[in-house]
Amino acid sequence: MGEFVRLGWNRDDLTLERDFFGNVRLLTTTGRGFVAASDSLLVLAALRRALNDSVNPHEEVLTARAAPSQIAGQQLSPDTIIEEVRFVLPGTNIRIDIRQLAVTEVGTTAAELLRSDAFVPGEVRDAAISMTRTISALSCQNGWSSVLHLSGGLDSRAVYAAAVAAGKQQDLRFISRLRSGDVTARDNVVANRLATTWGTARSSVDDVAEWRESRPEDGLRLWASGLAGVYDGLGPLGPRRRRRAEFELFGLGAGAHKGAWGWTDLNSLAARAAKPGAVRDALSAQMAIAARALGVDPEDEGASEVYYFGFRNGLHSAAEHIGLHLTGVSPLQNVGFARRGHARTREGAFGGQGDDILALTALLSPEAAVFEYDEPRHAWTLDDARDRQRDLGGPLRSAEIAPYTTYGSPDDIPQGPSRLSLTIAERAGYPDSANPTAAFEYAEANLDLLDGAVRETYREVLANARWRLAKADGDIFGAELPLSRLLMLGVFRPAG
């Protein structure tokens, strides 16, 4: 779990490694006399232009990304919207031959990473221990505190239960989400009740009325500098805490275990994402390329969740903060727990289709597991939760909640957005405001960067974005999926 980038080099080659789940994006490009890697498609496009090399729209990828579904809301394969840039999958690092200026991807396929030949009960306890010891270790960092993004749902509840098991819940602060008023009001109410019951204070910036003021001052430029073309969501435009010495804890990443797209084959997944026609055909073609890279048969039951792991889990988990800091932690991103989710039970189902997240929560804190949720999640009583805790080995022992040994200091981790990337975004014309008027003016102008059928496809994307904005009463987040796809086209703009 966690987020990092590590660079090593010698006379012959350079090696770039990052976290197992791919929370840190990695893209590569080569050209006449150069090779480059970055977490930003925008930066690589600008570099290629500065070196007088080509930046061509990948028409199949662009067409596939027009599907009106979150299934197509991020990278779809190793191909990107720029023909000359490649996306590197989770579990894979790169080695650059300095003399040959050649990139080699080093690692194993997602299918191999997630393969498990047995459904082992001990993996739930191992995950609980890892989560609890991690939270204990974070609490030992001098001058630093942790804030948990807490909802009324199950995934962040499991993380909160780990804090309870470690006895650290009163050391936490929490922030809850309320992006769209009454729609998520219940979610917010339950999060507050849960935290109040166990003595966890709200973060002082967790005030819905102040969210707009707490957004980064660079508006759409911050989004464009990292997420444009890679993830179709406005991520860092959401509420941000600005404290430097603070870890962010998330329930995100649980999809690596429990899945998100229905444990189905890729043809069925593409059919859910787009109606018959050019967009679905392009999406299916991209999914076939992705399947080869992932090492999975596209017709396999469960291929959808290997695909989710490869192209959405990490990107989605880190989207809202990764451009600002590398001190986010998603404790449910656990390798053994992910493998358990993809293993078959005795009944033939995938492990992730069961109640493992709830069982994990019960192991950590039976009381937290059965506390109210935003909607009915289970029919367990407290006795049921205690029985499950007993079945999984009983409450964690003192050695199992002891903090991990840590090295170095989080004070040394660079924070803040990349000024280089923000400058490139400014020169590409991205607005410094996140208001809908500025965003839609820029988005519509980007249509002129496309030709032919792709351009007409994106006219439909623009119409859908306007409809969604109206439906959301002018809230830009209501239109973020199609709007992001129009905004990402700015990577094709020459520097102003």
CSV table of C-alpha atoms in Angstrom, one decimal:
chain,number,residue,atom,x,y,z
A,1,MET,CA,0.0,0.0,0.0
A,2,GLY,CA,1.1,3.6,-0.1
A,3,GLU,CA,2.5,5.7,-2.9
A,4,PHE,CA,6.1,6.2,-4.0
A,5,VAL,CA,8.5,6.6,-6.9
A,6,ARG,CA,12.0,5.3,-6.8
A,7,LEU,CA,14.7,6.1,-9.4
A,8,GLY,CA,18.0,4.3,-9.7
A,9,TRP,CA,20.7,4.5,-12.3
A,10,ASN,CA,24.2,3.5,-13.3
A,11,ARG,CA,26.4,3.9,-16.4
A,12,ASP,CA,24.2,1.6,-18.6
A,13,ASP,CA,20.6,2.1,-17.5
A,14,LEU,CA,18.0,3.9,-15.5
A,15,THR,CA,15.3,2.1,-13.5
A,16,LEU,CA,12.0,3.7,-12.4
A,17,GLU,CA,9.9,1.9,-9.9
A,18,ARG,CA,6.6,2.9,-8.2
A,19,ASP,CA,3.9,1.4,-6.0
A,20,PHE,CA,2.5,-2.0,-6.7
A,21,PHE,CA,-1.1,-0.8,-7.3
A,22,GLY,CA,-0.1,2.0,-9.7
A,23,ASN,CA,-1.5,4.9,-7.7
A,24,VAL,CA,1.4,6.9,-9.2
A,25,ARG,CA,0.7,7.1,-12.9
A,26,LEU,CA,3.5,6.1,-15.3
A,27,LEU,CA,3.7,7.0,-19.0
A,28,THR,CA,6.6,6.7,-21.5
A,29,THR,CA,7.5,8.1,-24.9
A,30,THR,CA,10.4,7.8,-27.3
A,31,GLY,CA,11.4,9.8,-30.3
A,32,ARG,CA,14.3,11.0,-32.3
A,33,GLY,CA,17.2,11.0,-29.9
A,34,PHE,CA,15.2,11.0,-26.7
A,35,VAL,CA,13.2,8.9,-24.2
A,36,ALA,CA,11.0,10.2,-21.4
A,37,ALA,CA,8.8,9.0,-18.6
A,38,SER,CA,6.3,11.1,-16.6
A,39,ASP,CA,3.1,10.9,-14.7
A,40,SER,CA,1.6,13.6,-17.0
A,41,LEU,CA,0.4,13.1,-20.5
A,42,LEU,CA,0.3,16.9,-20.9
A,43,VAL,CA,4.0,17.2,-20.1
A,44,LEU,CA,5.1,14.4,-22.5
A,45,ALA,CA,3.0,16.0,-25.3
A,46,ALA,CA,4.7,19.4,-24.6
A,47,LEU,CA,8.2,17.7,-24.5
A,48,ARG,CA,7.6,16.0,-27.9
A,49,ARG,CA,6.6,19.3,-29.5
A,50,ALA,CA,9.5,21.1,-28.0
A,51,LEU,CA,11.8,18.5,-29.6
A,52,ASN,CA,10.0,18.9,-32.9
A,53,ASP,CA,8.4,15.5,-32.8
A,54,SER,CA,4.9,14.4,-33.5
A,55,VAL,CA,1.9,14.5,-31.2
A,56,ASN,CA,-0.9,12.7,-33.0
A,57,PRO,CA,-4.4,11.9,-31.7
A,58,HIS,CA,-5.1,8.2,-31.4
A,59,GLU,CA,-8.5,8.0,-33.0
A,60,GLU,CA,-9.5,4.6,-31.8
A,61,VAL,CA,-8.7,5.5,-28.2
A,62,LEU,CA,-10.5,8.8,-28.5
A,63,THR,CA,-13.6,7.1,-30.0
A,64,ALA,CA,-13.6,4.5,-27.2
A,65,ARG,CA,-13.3,7.1,-24.5
A,66,ALA,CA,-16.5,8.7,-25.7
A,67,ALA,CA,-18.6,5.9,-24.3
A,68,PRO,CA,-21.1,7.4,-21.8
A,69,SER,CA,-20.0,5.3,-19.0
A,70,GLN,CA,-17.5,5.3,-16.1
A,71,ILE,CA,-16.2,2.0,-17.5
A,72,ALA,CA,-14.5,4.1,-20.2
A,73,GLY,CA,-13.6,6.8,-17.7
A,74,GLN,CA,-9.8,6.3,-17.6
A,75,GLN,CA,-7.0,4.6,-19.5
A,76,LEU,CA,-8.5,1.7,-21.5
A,77,SER,CA,-5.3,-0.1,-22.5
A,78,PRO,CA,-1.6,0.6,-22.8
A,79,ASP,CA,-2.5,2.9,-25.7
A,80,THR,CA,-3.2,6.5,-24.7
A,81,ILE,CA,-5.1,9.3,-26.6
A,82,ILE,CA,-1.7,10.2,-28.0
A,83,GLU,CA,-0.3,7.7,-30.5
A,84,GLU,CA,3.3,8.2,-29.4
A,85,VAL,CA,2.7,7.8,-25.6
A,86,ARG,CA,2.3,4.5,-23.8
A,87,PHE,CA,0.7,3.8,-20.4
A,88,VAL,CA,2.5,1.4,-18.0
A,89,LEU,CA,0.3,-1.0,-16.1
A,90,PRO,CA,0.3,-1.6,-12.3
A,91,GLY,CA,2.9,-4.1,-11.2
A,92,THR,CA,5.2,-3.0,-13.9
A,93,ASN,CA,8.3,-0.8,-13.7
A,94,ILE,CA,10.6,0.4,-16.5
A,95,ARG,CA,14.2,0.2,-17.4
A,96,ILE,CA,15.8,2.7,-19.8
A,97,ASP,CA,18.9,1.7,-21.7
A,98,ILE,CA,20.9,4.9,-21.7
A,99,ARG,CA,22.9,4.1,-24.8
A,100,GLN,CA,20.1,2.7,-27.0
A,101,LEU,CA,17.4,5.1,-25.6
A,102,ALA,CA,15.1,2.1,-25.3
A,103,VAL,CA,12.4,1.4,-22.7
A,104,THR,CA,11.8,-2.1,-21.3
A,105,GLU,CA,8.9,-2.8,-19.1
A,106,VAL,CA,9.8,-5.1,-16.2
A,107,GLY,CA,7.3,-6.9,-14.1
A,108,THR,CA,4.5,-9.4,-14.4
A,109,THR,CA,1.0,-9.4,-15.8
A,110,ALA,CA,-2.0,-8.4,-13.6
A,111,ALA,CA,-3.5,-11.9,-14.1
A,112,GLU,CA,-0.4,-13.4,-12.7
A,113,LEU,CA,-0.3,-10.9,-9.8
A,114,LEU,CA,-3.8,-11.7,-8.9
A,115,ARG,CA,-3.7,-15.5,-9.4
A,116,SER,CA,-4.4,-17.5,-6.3
A,117,ASP,CA,-4.8,-21.3,-6.3
A,118,ALA,CA,-6.5,-21.5,-2.9
A,119,PHE,CA,-9.1,-19.6,-0.9
A,120,VAL,CA,-7.2,-19.2,2.4
A,121,PRO,CA,-9.1,-17.9,5.5
A,122,GLY,CA,-5.9,-16.5,7.0
A,123,GLU,CA,-5.6,-13.8,4.4
A,124,VAL,CA,-8.4,-11.8,6.1
A,125,ARG,CA,-6.4,-11.8,9.3
A,126,ASP,CA,-3.2,-10.9,7.5
A,127,ALA,CA,-5.0,-7.9,5.9
A,128,ALA,CA,-6.4,-6.8,9.3
A,129,ILE,CA,-2.9,-6.9,10.8
A,130,SER,CA,-1.4,-5.0,7.9
A,131,MET,CA,-4.1,-2.3,8.1
A,132,THR,CA,-3.8,-1.9,11.9
A,133,ARG,CA,0.0,-1.9,12.0
A,134,THR,CA,0.1,0.7,9.2
A,135,ILE,CA,-2.3,3.1,11.1
A,136,SER,CA,-0.2,2.5,14.3
A,137,ALA,CA,3.0,3.4,12.4
A,138,LEU,CA,1.5,6.6,10.9
A,139,SER,CA,0.5,7.8,14.4
A,140,CYS,CA,4.2,7.5,15.5
A,141,GLN,CA,5.4,10.2,13.0
A,142,ASN,CA,6.4,13.2,15.0
A,143,GLY,CA,4.5,16.3,14.1
A,144,TRP,CA,2.2,14.4,11.7
A,145,SER,CA,-1.5,13.4,12.0
A,146,SER,CA,-3.9,11.4,9.9
A,147,VAL,CA,-7.3,12.4,8.4
A,148,LEU,CA,-9.7,9.7,7.2
A,149,HIS,CA,-12.1,10.2,4.4
A,150,LEU,CA,-15.1,8.6,6.1
A,151,SER,CA,-18.4,7.8,4.5
A,152,GLY,CA,-21.5,5.9,5.6
A,153,GLY,CA,-20.3,2.9,3.4
A,154,LEU,CA,-18.4,-0.2,4.1
A,155,ASP,CA,-14.9,0.4,2.7
A,156,SER,CA,-14.0,3.4,4.8
A,157,ARG,CA,-15.7,1.7,7.7
A,158,ALA,CA,-13.1,-1.1,7.5
A,159,VAL,CA,-10.3,1.4,7.7
A,160,TYR,CA,-12.0,3.1,10.6
A,161,ALA,CA,-12.3,-0.2,12.4
A,162,ALA,CA,-8.6,-0.7,12.0
A,163,ALA,CA,-8.0,2.5,13.8
A,164,VAL,CA,-10.3,1.3,16.5
A,165,ALA,CA,-8.5,-2.0,16.8
A,166,ALA,CA,-5.2,-0.1,17.1
A,167,GLY,CA,-6.7,2.3,19.7
A,168,LYS,CA,-5.9,5.2,17.5
A,169,GLN,CA,-9.4,6.5,16.5
A,170,GLN,CA,-9.1,9.5,18.8
A,171,ASP,CA,-5.8,10.4,17.2
A,172,LEU,CA,-7.5,10.7,13.8
A,173,ARG,CA,-9.6,13.5,12.3
A,174,PHE,CA,-12.2,12.7,9.7
A,175,ILE,CA,-13.5,14.4,6.6
A,176,SER,CA,-16.9,13.4,5.0
A,177,ARG,CA,-18.3,14.0,1.6
A,178,LEU,CA,-21.3,16.1,0.6
A,179,ARG,CA,-20.8,17.0,-3.0
A,180,SER,CA,-24.4,17.1,-4.1
A,181,GLY,CA,-26.6,18.2,-1.2
A,182,ASP,CA,-29.4,15.9,-0.2
A,183,VAL,CA,-28.2,13.1,-2.5
A,184,THR,CA,-25.5,12.2,0.0
A,185,ALA,CA,-26.9,13.7,3.1
A,186,ARG,CA,-27.5,10.3,4.7
A,187,ASP,CA,-23.9,9.3,4.0
A,188,ASN,CA,-22.7,12.4,5.8
A,189,VAL,CA,-25.0,12.0,8.8
A,190,VAL,CA,-23.9,8.4,9.4
A,191,ALA,CA,-20.2,9.3,9.1
A,192,ASN,CA,-20.7,11.9,11.8
A,193,ARG,CA,-22.6,9.6,14.1
A,194,LEU,CA,-19.9,6.9,13.8
A,195,ALA,CA,-17.1,9.2,14.5
A,196,THR,CA,-18.9,10.9,17.4
A,197,THR,CA,-19.5,7.5,19.0
A,198,TRP,CA,-15.8,6.6,19.0
A,199,GLY,CA,-14.5,10.1,19.8
A,200,THR,CA,-13.0,11.0,16.5
A,201,ALA,CA,-13.1,14.8,15.7
A,202,ARG,CA,-14.0,16.3,12.4
A,203,SER,CA,-11.3,18.0,10.4
A,204,SER,CA,-11.5,21.7,10.8
A,205,VAL,CA,-11.7,22.0,7.0
A,206,ASP,CA,-14.6,19.6,6.7
A,207,ASP,CA,-17.2,22.3,6.1
A,208,VAL,CA,-19.3,22.0,3.1
A,209,ALA,CA,-19.8,25.7,2.8
A,210,GLU,CA,-16.1,26.3,2.5
A,211,TRP,CA,-15.4,23.7,-0.2
A,212,ARG,CA,-15.2,26.1,-3.1
A,213,GLU,CA,-12.8,28.3,-1.2
A,214,SER,CA,-10.6,25.3,-0.3
A,215,ARG,CA,-10.0,24.2,-3.8
A,216,PRO,CA,-6.6,24.8,-5.3
A,217,GLU,CA,-6.1,28.3,-6.8
A,218,ASP,CA,-4.9,26.9,-10.1
A,219,GLY,CA,-8.3,25.7,-11.1
A,220,LEU,CA,-8.4,23.4,-14.2
A,221,ARG,CA,-4.6,23.7,-14.6
A,222,LEU,CA,-4.0,21.5,-11.6
A,223,TRP,CA,-6.3,18.9,-13.0
A,224,ALA,CA,-4.8,19.1,-16.5
A,225,SER,CA,-1.2,18.9,-15.2
A,226,GLY,CA,-1.7,15.3,-14.1
A,227,LEU,CA,-5.0,13.7,-14.9
A,228,ALA,CA,-5.8,15.1,-18.4
A,229,GLY,CA,-6.2,12.2,-20.8
A,230,VAL,CA,-5.6,9.5,-18.2
A,231,TYR,CA,-8.6,9.8,-15.8
A,232,ASP,CA,-12.0,11.3,-16.5
A,233,GLY,CA,-12.8,13.0,-13.3
A,234,LEU,CA,-12.1,16.4,-11.9
A,235,GLY,CA,-10.2,14.9,-8.9
A,236,PRO,CA,-8.2,17.6,-7.2
A,237,LEU,CA,-10.9,20.2,-7.8
A,238,GLY,CA,-12.7,18.5,-4.9
A,239,PRO,CA,-12.3,19.7,-1.3
A,240,ARG,CA,-8.7,19.7,-0.3
A,241,ARG,CA,-7.1,20.0,3.1
A,242,ARG,CA,-4.0,22.1,2.9
A,243,ARG,CA,-2.2,21.0,6.0
A,244,ARG,CA,1.3,19.9,5.1
A,245,ALA,CA,2.0,17.4,7.9
A,246,GLU,CA,-1.0,15.2,7.4
A,247,PHE,CA,-1.5,11.7,6.0
A,248,GLU,CA,-4.8,11.0,4.1
A,249,LEU,CA,-6.4,7.7,4.7
A,250,PHE,CA,-8.9,6.3,2.2
A,251,GLY,CA,-11.3,3.3,1.9
A,252,LEU,CA,-10.6,3.5,-1.8
A,253,GLY,CA,-8.8,0.6,-3.5
A,254,ALA,CA,-11.1,-2.1,-2.1
A,255,GLY,CA,-12.1,-2.9,-5.7
A,256,ALA,CA,-8.8,-4.8,-6.1
A,257,HIS,CA,-10.5,-7.4,-3.8
A,258,LYS,CA,-14.2,-7.0,-4.2
A,259,GLY,CA,-14.3,-5.9,-7.9
A,260,ALA,CA,-16.4,-3.1,-9.3
A,261,TRP,CA,-17.8,-4.2,-12.7
A,262,GLY,CA,-19.7,-7.3,-12.0
A,263,TRP,CA,-17.3,-10.2,-12.5
A,264,THR,CA,-18.0,-10.7,-16.1
A,265,ASP,CA,-16.3,-11.0,-19.5
A,266,LEU,CA,-15.0,-8.0,-21.4
A,267,ASN,CA,-17.6,-8.3,-24.3
A,268,SER,CA,-20.4,-8.0,-21.8
A,269,LEU,CA,-18.6,-5.1,-20.1
A,270,ALA,CA,-18.3,-3.2,-23.4
A,271,ALA,CA,-21.9,-3.8,-24.1
A,272,ARG,CA,-22.8,-2.2,-20.8
A,273,ALA,CA,-20.7,0.8,-21.6
A,274,ALA,CA,-21.9,1.7,-25.0
A,275,LYS,CA,-24.7,1.0,-27.5
A,276,PRO,CA,-23.9,-0.8,-30.7
A,277,GLY,CA,-21.9,1.3,-33.2
A,278,ALA,CA,-18.5,2.9,-33.7
A,279,VAL,CA,-17.9,3.8,-30.0
A,280,ARG,CA,-18.6,0.2,-28.8
A,281,ASP,CA,-16.5,-1.2,-31.6
A,282,ALA,CA,-13.5,1.0,-30.6
A,283,LEU,CA,-14.0,0.2,-26.9
A,284,SER,CA,-14.1,-3.6,-27.6
A,285,ALA,CA,-10.9,-3.3,-29.7
A,286,GLN,CA,-9.2,-1.4,-26.9
A,287,MET,CA,-10.3,-4.0,-24.3
A,288,ALA,CA,-8.8,-6.7,-26.5
A,289,ILE,CA,-5.5,-4.9,-26.5
A,290,ALA,CA,-5.8,-4.5,-22.7
A,291,ALA,CA,-6.6,-8.2,-22.2
A,292,ARG,CA,-3.4,-9.2,-23.9
A,293,ALA,CA,-1.4,-6.8,-21.7
A,294,LEU,CA,-3.1,-8.0,-18.6
A,295,GLY,CA,-2.6,-11.7,-19.5
A,296,VAL,CA,-6.3,-12.5,-19.2
A,297,ASP,CA,-8.7,-14.2,-21.6
A,298,PRO,CA,-11.3,-11.5,-22.5
A,299,GLU,CA,-14.0,-14.2,-22.4
A,300,ASP,CA,-13.2,-15.3,-18.9
A,301,GLU,CA,-15.7,-14.8,-16.2
A,302,GLY,CA,-14.1,-12.2,-13.9
A,303,ALA,CA,-12.0,-10.6,-16.7
A,304,SER,CA,-13.8,-7.4,-15.9
A,305,GLU,CA,-12.2,-7.2,-12.5
A,306,VAL,CA,-8.7,-7.9,-13.7
A,307,TYR,CA,-9.4,-5.1,-16.2
A,308,TYR,CA,-10.6,-2.9,-13.3
A,309,PHE,CA,-7.4,-3.6,-11.4
A,310,GLY,CA,-5.2,-2.8,-14.4
A,311,PHE,CA,-6.8,0.4,-15.5
A,312,ARG,CA,-9.0,2.0,-12.8
A,313,ASN,CA,-8.2,0.8,-9.3
A,314,GLY,CA,-5.0,2.8,-8.7
A,315,LEU,CA,-5.9,5.8,-10.9
A,316,HIS,CA,-9.3,6.2,-9.1
A,317,SER,CA,-7.8,5.7,-5.7
A,318,ALA,CA,-5.2,8.5,-6.1
A,319,ALA,CA,-7.0,10.9,-8.4
A,320,GLU,CA,-8.1,13.5,-5.8
A,321,HIS,CA,-4.7,14.0,-4.2
A,322,ILE,CA,-1.8,12.5,-6.1
A,323,GLY,CA,-1.0,15.8,-7.8
A,324,LEU,CA,-0.6,17.5,-4.5
A,325,HIS,CA,1.2,15.0,-2.3
A,326,LEU,CA,2.4,11.4,-2.0
A,327,THR,CA,1.2,10.9,1.6
A,328,GLY,CA,-2.1,9.2,0.8
A,329,VAL,CA,-2.6,5.7,2.1
A,330,SER,CA,-5.3,3.2,1.1
A,331,PRO,CA,-5.0,0.4,3.6
A,332,LEU,CA,-7.3,-1.9,1.7
A,333,GLN,CA,-4.8,-2.0,-1.2
A,334,ASN,CA,-3.3,-5.2,0.1
A,335,VAL,CA,-1.8,-7.8,-2.3
A,336,GLY,CA,-2.8,-10.9,-0.4
A,337,PHE,CA,-6.4,-9.6,0.1
A,338,ALA,CA,-6.6,-8.7,-3.6
A,339,ARG,CA,-5.6,-12.2,-4.6
A,340,ARG,CA,-8.1,-13.7,-2.2
A,341,GLY,CA,-10.8,-11.7,-4.0
A,342,HIS,CA,-9.9,-13.3,-7.3
A,343,ALA,CA,-9.7,-16.9,-5.8
A,344,ARG,CA,-12.6,-19.3,-6.2
A,345,THR,CA,-14.5,-20.4,-3.1
A,346,ARG,CA,-15.7,-24.0,-2.7
A,347,GLU,CA,-19.0,-22.9,-4.1
A,348,GLY,CA,-17.3,-21.6,-7.3
A,349,ALA,CA,-17.8,-17.9,-6.7
A,350,PHE,CA,-15.0,-15.4,-6.6
A,351,GLY,CA,-13.9,-14.5,-3.1
A,352,GLY,CA,-14.6,-10.8,-3.8
A,353,GLN,CA,-18.2,-11.6,-4.4
A,354,GLY,CA,-18.7,-12.5,-0.8
A,355,ASP,CA,-18.7,-10.7,2.5
A,356,ASP,CA,-15.0,-10.4,3.1
A,357,ILE,CA,-14.9,-6.6,3.7
A,358,LEU,CA,-17.6,-7.0,6.3
A,359,ALA,CA,-15.8,-9.9,7.9
A,360,LEU,CA,-12.6,-7.9,7.9
A,361,THR,CA,-14.4,-5.1,9.7
A,362,ALA,CA,-15.9,-7.5,12.2
A,363,LEU,CA,-12.5,-9.0,13.0
A,364,LEU,CA,-11.2,-5.5,13.7
A,365,SER,CA,-14.2,-4.2,15.6
A,366,PRO,CA,-17.5,-6.1,15.8
A,367,GLU,CA,-19.2,-3.0,17.1
A,368,ALA,CA,-18.0,-0.8,14.2
A,369,ALA,CA,-19.1,-3.5,11.8
A,370,VAL,CA,-22.7,-3.4,12.8
A,371,PHE,CA,-23.0,0.3,13.4
A,372,GLU,CA,-25.6,1.9,11.1
A,373,TYR,CA,-24.7,2.5,7.4
A,374,ASP,CA,-25.9,4.9,4.8
A,375,GLU,CA,-28.1,2.1,3.4
A,376,PRO,CA,-28.7,-1.5,4.5
A,377,ARG,CA,-25.5,-3.4,3.9
A,378,HIS,CA,-26.1,-6.6,5.9
A,379,ALA,CA,-28.4,-8.3,8.4
A,380,TRP,CA,-25.7,-9.1,11.0
A,381,THR,CA,-26.3,-8.7,14.7
A,382,LEU,CA,-23.5,-7.9,17.1
A,383,ASP,CA,-23.4,-11.5,18.1
A,384,ASP,CA,-23.0,-12.5,14.4
A,385,ALA,CA,-20.1,-10.1,14.1
A,386,ARG,CA,-18.4,-11.4,17.3
A,387,ASP,CA,-18.9,-15.0,16.0
A,388,ARG,CA,-17.1,-14.1,12.8
A,389,GLN,CA,-14.3,-12.4,14.7
A,390,ARG,CA,-13.9,-15.6,16.7
A,391,ASP,CA,-13.9,-17.7,13.5
A,392,LEU,CA,-11.1,-15.5,12.2
A,393,GLY,CA,-8.9,-16.1,15.2
A,394,GLY,CA,-10.3,-13.6,17.8
A,395,PRO,CA,-9.4,-10.0,18.5
A,396,LEU,CA,-6.0,-8.9,17.3
A,397,ARG,CA,-3.2,-9.4,19.8
A,398,SER,CA,-0.8,-6.7,21.0
A,399,ALA,CA,2.0,-7.9,18.6
A,400,GLU,CA,-0.5,-7.7,15.7
A,401,ILE,CA,-1.3,-4.1,16.3
A,402,ALA,CA,2.3,-3.0,17.0
A,403,PRO,CA,3.5,-0.2,14.6
A,404,TYR,CA,5.7,-1.2,11.7
A,405,THR,CA,9.3,0.0,11.9
A,406,THR,CA,9.6,3.1,9.7
A,407,TYR,CA,12.7,4.7,8.2
A,408,GLY,CA,13.3,8.3,7.2
A,409,SER,CA,10.9,11.1,7.7
A,410,PRO,CA,7.7,12.1,5.9
A,411,ASP,CA,8.9,15.7,6.2
A,412,ASP,CA,11.3,14.9,3.3
A,413,ILE,CA,8.5,13.9,0.9
A,414,PRO,CA,8.0,16.7,-1.7
A,415,GLN,CA,4.6,18.2,-1.6
A,416,GLY,CA,2.6,20.7,-3.7
A,417,PRO,CA,1.8,20.6,-7.4
A,418,SER,CA,4.5,20.6,-10.1
A,419,ARG,CA,5.1,24.2,-11.2
A,420,LEU,CA,6.5,22.9,-14.5
A,421,SER,CA,3.2,21.1,-15.2
A,422,LEU,CA,1.1,24.0,-14.2
A,423,THR,CA,3.1,26.3,-16.5
A,424,ILE,CA,2.6,23.9,-19.4
A,425,ALA,CA,-1.1,23.7,-18.6
A,426,GLU,CA,-1.3,27.6,-18.6
A,427,ARG,CA,0.5,27.7,-22.0
A,428,ALA,CA,-2.0,25.1,-23.3
A,429,GLY,CA,-4.8,27.6,-22.5
A,430,TYR,CA,-6.3,25.8,-19.6
A,431,PRO,CA,-8.4,28.3,-17.4
A,432,ASP,CA,-7.2,29.2,-13.9
A,433,SER,CA,-10.8,29.0,-12.9
A,434,ALA,CA,-12.9,25.9,-12.3
A,435,ASN,CA,-16.3,27.6,-13.1
A,436,PRO,CA,-18.5,26.0,-15.7
A,437,THR,CA,-18.5,28.9,-18.1
A,438,ALA,CA,-14.7,28.9,-18.5
A,439,ALA,CA,-14.6,25.1,-18.6
A,440,PHE,CA,-17.2,24.8,-21.3
A,441,GLU,CA,-15.7,27.6,-23.4
A,442,TYR,CA,-12.4,25.8,-23.4
A,443,ALA,CA,-14.0,22.4,-24.0
A,444,GLU,CA,-16.0,23.6,-27.0
A,445,ALA,CA,-12.9,25.3,-28.6
A,446,ASN,CA,-11.1,21.9,-28.3
A,447,LEU,CA,-13.4,20.4,-30.9
A,448,ASP,CA,-11.4,22.2,-33.6
A,449,LEU,CA,-8.4,20.0,-32.7
A,450,LEU,CA,-10.2,16.9,-34.0
A,451,ASP,CA,-11.1,15.9,-37.5
A,452,GLY,CA,-13.8,13.9,-39.2
A,453,ALA,CA,-15.8,11.2,-37.4
A,454,VAL,CA,-14.0,11.7,-34.1
A,455,ARG,CA,-14.9,15.4,-34.1
A,456,GLU,CA,-18.6,14.6,-34.6
A,457,THR,CA,-18.4,12.0,-31.9
A,458,TYR,CA,-17.1,14.6,-29.5
A,459,ARG,CA,-19.9,17.0,-30.5
A,460,GLU,CA,-22.2,14.4,-28.9
A,461,VAL,CA,-19.9,14.3,-25.8
A,462,LEU,CA,-20.3,18.1,-25.5
A,463,ALA,CA,-24.1,17.8,-25.8
A,464,ASN,CA,-24.1,15.2,-23.1
A,465,ALA,CA,-21.9,17.3,-20.8
A,466,ARG,CA,-24.3,20.3,-21.2
A,467,TRP,CA,-27.3,18.1,-20.4
A,468,ARG,CA,-25.6,16.7,-17.3
A,469,LEU,CA,-24.6,20.2,-16.1
A,470,ALA,CA,-28.2,21.4,-16.4
A,471,LYS,CA,-29.4,18.3,-14.6
A,472,ALA,CA,-27.0,19.1,-11.8
A,473,ASP,CA,-28.2,22.7,-11.5
A,474,GLY,CA,-24.8,24.0,-12.7
A,475,ASP,CA,-22.6,21.9,-10.5
A,476,ILE,CA,-19.5,21.2,-12.6
A,477,PHE,CA,-19.1,17.8,-10.9
A,478,GLY,CA,-22.4,16.7,-12.4
A,479,ALA,CA,-20.8,16.9,-15.8
A,480,GLU,CA,-17.3,15.8,-14.9
A,481,LEU,CA,-17.2,12.5,-16.9
A,482,PRO,CA,-18.0,13.9,-20.4
A,483,LEU,CA,-16.5,17.3,-19.6
A,484,SER,CA,-13.1,15.8,-18.7
A,485,ARG,CA,-13.0,14.1,-22.1
A,486,LEU,CA,-13.4,17.4,-23.8
A,487,LEU,CA,-10.9,19.2,-21.6
A,488,MET,CA,-8.3,16.5,-22.1
A,489,LEU,CA,-8.1,17.5,-25.8
A,490,GLY,CA,-6.1,20.4,-24.7
A,491,VAL,CA,-3.0,18.2,-24.7
A,492,PHE,CA,-3.1,18.6,-28.5
A,493,ARG,CA,-2.9,22.4,-28.4
A,494,PRO,CA,0.4,23.9,-29.3
A,495,ALA,CA,1.9,26.1,-26.5
A,496,GLY,CA,0.4,29.6,-26.6
